[in-house]
PDB file of C-alpha atoms in Angstrom:
ATOM      1  CA  UNK G  10       0.622  36.677  -3.132  1.00  0.00           C
ATOM      2  CA  UNK G  11       0.438  33.028  -2.043  1.00  0.00           C
ATOM      3  CA  UNK G  12       3.092  30.578  -3.127  1.00  0.00           C
ATOM      4  CA  UNK G  13       1.544  28.534  -5.940  1.00  0.00           C
ATOM      5  CA  UNK G  14       4.112  25.756  -5.736  1.00  0.00           C
ATOM      6  CA  UNK G  15       3.608  22.900  -3.322  1.00  0.00           C
ATOM      7  CA  UNK G  16       6.474  22.096  -0.955  1.00  0.00           C
ATOM      8  CA  UNK G  17       8.133  18.824  -2.023  1.00  0.00           C
ATOM      9  CA  UNK G  18       7.164  15.889   0.188  1.00  0.00           C
ATOM     10  CA  UNK G  19       9.110  12.699  -0.464  1.00  0.00           C
ATOM     11  CA  UNK G  20       8.631   9.160   0.765  1.00  0.00           C
ATOM     12  CA  UNK G  21      11.989   7.434   1.193  1.00  0.00           C
ATOM     13  CA  UNK G  22      12.139   3.618   1.115  1.00  0.00           C
ATOM     14  CA  UNK G  23      15.625   2.156   1.715  1.00  0.00           C
ATOM     15  CA  UNK G  24      16.414  -1.461   0.959  1.00  0.00           C
ATOM     16  CA  UNK G  25      16.129  -3.287   4.313  1.00  0.00           C
ATOM     17  CA  UNK G  26      19.823  -3.753   4.991  1.00  0.00           C
ATOM     18  CA  UNK G  27      21.783  -1.379   7.190  1.00  0.00           C
ATOM     19  CA  UNK G  28      24.293  -0.512   4.463  1.00  0.00           C
ATOM     20  CA  UNK G  29      21.411   0.811   2.371  1.00  0.00           C
ATOM     21  CA  UNK G  30      19.564   2.510   5.231  1.00  0.00           C
ATOM     22  CA  UNK G  31      22.478   4.717   6.303  1.00  0.00           C
ATOM     23  CA  UNK G  32      22.881   6.532   2.946  1.00  0.00           C
ATOM     24  CA  UNK G  33      19.093   6.926   2.813  1.00  0.00           C
ATOM     25  CA  UNK G  34      19.127   8.572   6.256  1.00  0.00           C
ATOM     26  CA  UNK G  35      21.788  10.989   5.002  1.00  0.00           C
ATOM     27  CA  UNK G  36      19.706  11.734   1.897  1.00  0.00           C
ATOM     28  CA  UNK G  37      16.591  12.333   4.023  1.00  0.00           C
ATOM     29  CA  UNK G  38      18.451  14.773   6.266  1.00  0.00           C
ATOM     30  CA  UNK G  39      19.994  16.604   3.311  1.00  0.00           C
ATOM     31  CA  UNK G  40      16.678  16.948   1.488  1.00  0.00           C
ATOM     32  CA  UNK G  41      14.867  18.062   4.658  1.00  0.00           C
ATOM     33  CA  UNK G  42      17.517  20.713   5.278  1.00  0.00           C
ATOM     34  CA  UNK G  43      16.759  21.997   1.763  1.00  0.00           C
ATOM     35  CA  UNK G  44      13.031  22.438   2.359  1.00  0.00           C
ATOM     36  CA  UNK G  45      11.584  18.989   1.712  1.00  0.00           C
ATOM     37  CA  UNK G  46       9.120  17.264   3.968  1.00  0.00           C
ATOM     38  CA  UNK G  47      10.338  13.675   4.314  1.00  0.00           C
ATOM     39  CA  UNK G  48       8.463  10.568   5.331  1.00  0.00           C
ATOM     40  CA  UNK G  49      11.122   7.928   5.923  1.00  0.00           C
ATOM     41  CA  UNK G  50       9.853   4.338   5.868  1.00  0.00           C
ATOM     42  CA  UNK G  51      11.886   1.585   7.477  1.00  0.00           C
ATOM     43  CA  UNK G  52      11.030  -2.087   7.853  1.00  0.00           C
ATOM     44  CA  UNK G  53      10.008  -3.194  11.319  1.00  0.00           C
ATOM     45  CA  UNK G  54      13.078  -5.435  11.643  1.00  0.00           C
ATOM     46  CA  UNK G  55      15.590  -2.736  10.713  1.00  0.00           C
ATOM     47  CA  UNK G  56      13.773  -0.334  13.027  1.00  0.00           C
ATOM     48  CA  UNK G  57      14.039  -2.905  15.819  1.00  0.00           C
ATOM     49  CA  UNK G  58      17.773  -3.430  15.177  1.00  0.00           C
ATOM     50  CA  UNK G  59      18.419   0.318  15.189  1.00  0.00           C
ATOM     51  CA  UNK G  60      16.338   0.740  18.346  1.00  0.00           C
ATOM     52  CA  UNK G  61      18.309  -1.947  20.162  1.00  0.00           C
ATOM     53  CA  UNK G  62      21.605  -0.316  19.175  1.00  0.00           C
ATOM     54  CA  UNK G  63      20.548   3.295  19.769  1.00  0.00           C
ATOM     55  CA  UNK G  64      21.451   5.069  22.961  1.00  0.00           C
ATOM     56  CA  UNK G  65      19.179   8.051  22.388  1.00  0.00           C
ATOM     57  CA  UNK G  66      15.904   6.210  21.838  1.00  0.00           C
ATOM     58  CA  UNK G  67      14.465   4.520  18.820  1.00  0.00           C
ATOM     59  CA  UNK G  68      13.705   7.544  16.651  1.00  0.00           C
ATOM     60  CA  UNK G  69      16.665   8.034  14.324  1.00  0.00           C
ATOM     61  CA  UNK G  70      15.433  11.487  13.312  1.00  0.00           C
ATOM     62  CA  UNK G  71      14.654  13.001  16.735  1.00  0.00           C
ATOM     63  CA  UNK G  72      17.735  15.240  16.679  1.00  0.00           C
ATOM     64  CA  UNK G  73      16.997  16.342  13.113  1.00  0.00           C
ATOM     65  CA  UNK G  74      13.449  17.317  14.124  1.00  0.00           C
ATOM     66  CA  UNK G  75      14.788  19.249  17.128  1.00  0.00           C
ATOM     67  CA  UNK G  76      16.768  21.345  14.660  1.00  0.00           C
ATOM     68  CA  UNK G  77      13.571  22.116  12.751  1.00  0.00           C
ATOM     69  CA  UNK G  78      13.686  19.534   9.967  1.00  0.00           C
ATOM     70  CA  UNK G  79      10.357  18.083   8.830  1.00  0.00           C
ATOM     71  CA  UNK G  80      11.133  14.354   8.854  1.00  0.00           C
ATOM     72  CA  UNK G  81       8.467  11.827   9.753  1.00  0.00           C
ATOM     73  CA  UNK G  82       9.289   8.214  10.545  1.00  0.00           C
ATOM     74  CA  UNK G  83       7.149   5.175   9.742  1.00  0.00           C
ATOM     75  CA  UNK G  84       7.661   1.413   9.770  1.00  0.00           C
ATOM     76  CA  UNK G  85       6.314  -1.334   7.537  1.00  0.00           C
ATOM     77  CA  UNK G  86       6.457  -5.116   7.573  1.00  0.00           C
ATOM     78  CA  UNK G  87       8.715  -6.799   5.037  1.00  0.00           C
ATOM     79  CA  UNK G  88       6.323  -9.743   5.044  1.00  0.00           C
ATOM     80  CA  UNK G  89       8.401 -11.950   7.347  1.00  0.00           C
ATOM     81  CA  UNK G  90       8.035 -12.455  11.110  1.00  0.00           C
ATOM     82  CA  UNK G  91      10.555 -10.520  13.215  1.00  0.00           C
ATOM     83  CA  UNK G  92      12.111 -13.813  14.376  1.00  0.00           C
ATOM     84  CA  UNK G  93      12.811 -14.998  10.822  1.00  0.00           C
ATOM     85  CA  UNK G  94      16.590 -15.077  10.190  1.00  0.00           C
ATOM     86  CA  UNK G  95      16.988 -13.124   6.973  1.00  0.00           C
ATOM     87  CA  UNK G  96      20.750 -13.739   6.820  1.00  0.00           C
ATOM     88  CA  UNK G  97      20.428 -17.488   7.194  1.00  0.00           C
ATOM     89  CA  UNK G  98      17.640 -17.621   4.588  1.00  0.00           C
ATOM     90  CA  UNK G  99      18.899 -14.917   2.224  1.00  0.00           C
ATOM     91  CA  UNK G 100      17.430 -16.446  -0.944  1.00  0.00           C
ATOM     92  CA  UNK G 101      13.974 -16.721   0.603  1.00  0.00           C
ATOM     93  CA  UNK G 102      14.262 -13.186   1.986  1.00  0.00           C
ATOM     94  CA  UNK G 103      15.306 -11.809  -1.400  1.00  0.00           C
ATOM     95  CA  UNK G 104      12.376 -13.566  -3.105  1.00  0.00           C
ATOM     96  CA  UNK G 105      10.037 -12.072  -0.509  1.00  0.00           C
ATOM     97  CA  UNK G 106      11.437  -8.583  -1.081  1.00  0.00           C
ATOM     98  CA  UNK G 107      10.958  -9.059  -4.798  1.00  0.00           C
ATOM     99  CA  UNK G 108       7.492 -10.658  -4.785  1.00  0.00           C
ATOM    100  CA  UNK G 109       5.747 -10.077  -1.406  1.00  0.00           C
ATOM    101  CA  UNK G 110       7.090  -6.767  -0.080  1.00  0.00           C
ATOM    102  CA  UNK G 111       5.802  -4.703  -3.050  1.00  0.00           C
ATOM    103  CA  UNK G 112       2.186  -5.501  -2.102  1.00  0.00           C
ATOM    104  CA  UNK G 113       2.834  -4.254   1.443  1.00  0.00           C
ATOM    105  CA  UNK G 114       4.490  -1.108   0.089  1.00  0.00           C
ATOM    106  CA  UNK G 115       1.643  -0.530  -2.379  1.00  0.00           C
ATOM    107  CA  UNK G 116      -0.988  -0.698   0.387  1.00  0.00           C
ATOM    108  CA  UNK G 117       1.154   1.428   2.689  1.00  0.00           C
ATOM    109  CA  UNK G 118       1.805   4.138   0.070  1.00  0.00           C
ATOM    110  CA  UNK G 119      -1.855   4.161  -0.965  1.00  0.00           C
ATOM    111  CA  UNK G 120      -2.952   4.745   2.631  1.00  0.00           C
ATOM    112  CA  UNK G 121      -0.307   7.445   3.149  1.00  0.00           C
ATOM    113  CA  UNK G 122      -1.169   9.297  -0.047  1.00  0.00           C
ATOM    114  CA  UNK G 123      -4.891   9.207   0.788  1.00  0.00           C
ATOM    115  CA  UNK G 124      -4.247  10.519   4.317  1.00  0.00           C
ATOM    116  CA  UNK G 125      -1.635  13.079   3.212  1.00  0.00           C
ATOM    117  CA  UNK G 126      -2.137  14.336  -0.343  1.00  0.00           C
ATOM    118  CA  UNK G 127       0.944  16.583  -0.055  1.00  0.00           C
ATOM    119  CA  UNK G 128       3.146  13.543  -0.802  1.00  0.00           C
ATOM    120  CA  UNK G 129       4.439  14.010  -4.335  1.00  0.00           C
ATOM    121  CA  UNK G 130       7.707  12.070  -4.599  1.00  0.00           C
ATOM    122  CA  UNK G 131       8.757   8.427  -4.126  1.00  0.00           C
ATOM    123  CA  UNK G 132      12.476   7.811  -3.535  1.00  0.00           C
ATOM    124  CA  UNK G 133      13.285   4.124  -3.408  1.00  0.00           C
ATOM    125  CA  UNK G 134      16.481   2.123  -3.331  1.00  0.00           C
ATOM    126  CA  UNK G 135      17.575   1.099  -6.824  1.00  0.00           C
ATOM    127  CA  UNK G 136      17.458  -2.542  -5.695  1.00  0.00           C
ATOM    128  CA  UNK G 137      13.645  -2.293  -5.626  1.00  0.00           C
ATOM    129  CA  UNK G 138      12.802  -3.074  -9.239  1.00  0.00           C
ATOM    130  CA  UNK G 139       9.076  -2.483  -8.666  1.00  0.00           C
ATOM    131  CA  UNK G 140       9.119   1.057  -7.264  1.00  0.00           C
ATOM    132  CA  UNK G 141       8.256   2.843 -10.520  1.00  0.00           C
ATOM    133  CA  UNK G 142       4.965   0.919 -10.784  1.00  0.00           C
ATOM    134  CA  UNK G 143       3.923   2.044  -7.310  1.00  0.00           C
ATOM    135  CA  UNK G 144       5.025   5.633  -7.932  1.00  0.00           C
ATOM    136  CA  UNK G 145       3.092   5.747 -11.201  1.00  0.00           C
ATOM    137  CA  UNK G 146      -0.016   4.242  -9.590  1.00  0.00           C
ATOM    138  CA  UNK G 147      -0.156   7.115  -7.071  1.00  0.00           C
ATOM    139  CA  UNK G 148       1.052   9.808  -9.494  1.00  0.00           C
ATOM    140  CA  UNK G 149       4.311  10.384  -7.597  1.00  0.00           C
ATOM    141  CA  UNK G 150       7.619  11.469  -9.025  1.00  0.00           C
ATOM    142  CA  UNK G 151       9.782   8.322  -9.021  1.00  0.00           C
ATOM    143  CA  UNK G 152      13.449   8.575  -8.051  1.00  0.00           C
ATOM    144  CA  UNK G 153      15.767   5.589  -7.909  1.00  0.00           C
ATOM    145  CA  UNK G 154      18.495   6.063  -5.277  1.00  0.00           C
ATOM    146  CA  UNK G 155      21.692   4.060  -5.759  1.00  0.00           C
ATOM    147  CA  UNK G 156      23.090   3.687  -2.239  1.00  0.00           C
ATOM    148  CA  UNK G 157      26.327   1.946  -3.100  1.00  0.00           C
ATOM    149  CA  UNK G 158      29.682   3.565  -3.887  1.00  0.00           C
ATOM    150  CA  UNK G 159      30.650   4.547  -7.418  1.00  0.00           C
ATOM    151  CA  UNK G 160      33.108   1.638  -7.560  1.00  0.00           C
ATOM    152  CA  UNK G 161      30.263  -0.858  -7.147  1.00  0.00           C
ATOM    153  CA  UNK G 162      28.258   0.902  -9.866  1.00  0.00           C
ATOM    154  CA  UNK G 163      31.271   0.675 -12.168  1.00  0.00           C
ATOM    155  CA  UNK G 164      31.651  -3.038 -11.424  1.00  0.00           C
ATOM    156  CA  UNK G 165      27.970  -3.683 -12.203  1.00  0.00           C
ATOM    157  CA  UNK G 166      28.216  -1.592 -15.343  1.00  0.00           C
ATOM    158  CA  UNK G 167      31.305  -3.443 -16.589  1.00  0.00           C
ATOM    159  CA  UNK G 168      30.377  -6.937 -15.387  1.00  0.00           C
ATOM    160  CA  UNK G 169      30.175  -8.284 -18.927  1.00  0.00           C
ATOM    161  CA  UNK G 170      33.701  -7.031 -19.722  1.00  0.00           C
ATOM    162  CA  UNK G 171      35.020  -8.491 -16.469  1.00  0.00           C
ATOM    163  CA  UNK G 172      33.503 -11.879 -17.360  1.00  0.00           C
ATOM    164  CA  UNK G 173      34.853 -11.744 -20.921  1.00  0.00           C
ATOM    165  CA  UNK G 174      38.344 -11.177 -19.547  1.00  0.00           C
ATOM    166  CA  UNK G 175      38.117 -14.067 -17.112  1.00  0.00           C
ATOM    167  CA  UNK G 176      37.739 -12.107 -13.875  1.00  0.00           C
ATOM    168  CA  UNK G 177      34.592 -14.084 -13.032  1.00  0.00           C
ATOM    169  CA  UNK G 178      33.723 -17.653 -13.891  1.00  0.00           C
ATOM    170  CA  UNK G 179      31.411 -17.906 -16.849  1.00  0.00           C
ATOM    171  CA  UNK G 180      28.997 -20.753 -17.479  1.00  0.00           C
ATOM    172  CA  UNK G 181      29.860 -22.767 -20.578  1.00  0.00           C
TER     173      UNK G 181
END
């Protein structure tokens, strides 16, 4: 009897900062070792930075694939030229990630889903506030992945209490 359930195939989109990419790489490897097919999508700049730092080539999942894991690797533009200094122009970069990058992701996901209809899950960094709209548009399960430590989550969660008790300046 044939298996009637489709193998899970997740797209993983980390926020384009190294501290967010690393936990997403760990998640991709863990899910792949539990039977998922993973398509990991990095921005071209982060891919370039990893490639320049890597000693074993520019494919961060080559060793995982050698061990039999089904992890595919893709890159996407974040909407800025590679020479644009995202650190120096953080506010402009953040605005682009919020307002320009989603259109690139939408086109990218649409093309991927049309070319590979096995994709059924969209895992995006929690910092992407627009990911649920894209997941819904392509009928994908939407999962928000919080890449920061529990302490940071607790700080965000209790920010109002911290302000009320004078731990952060409050506008008057």
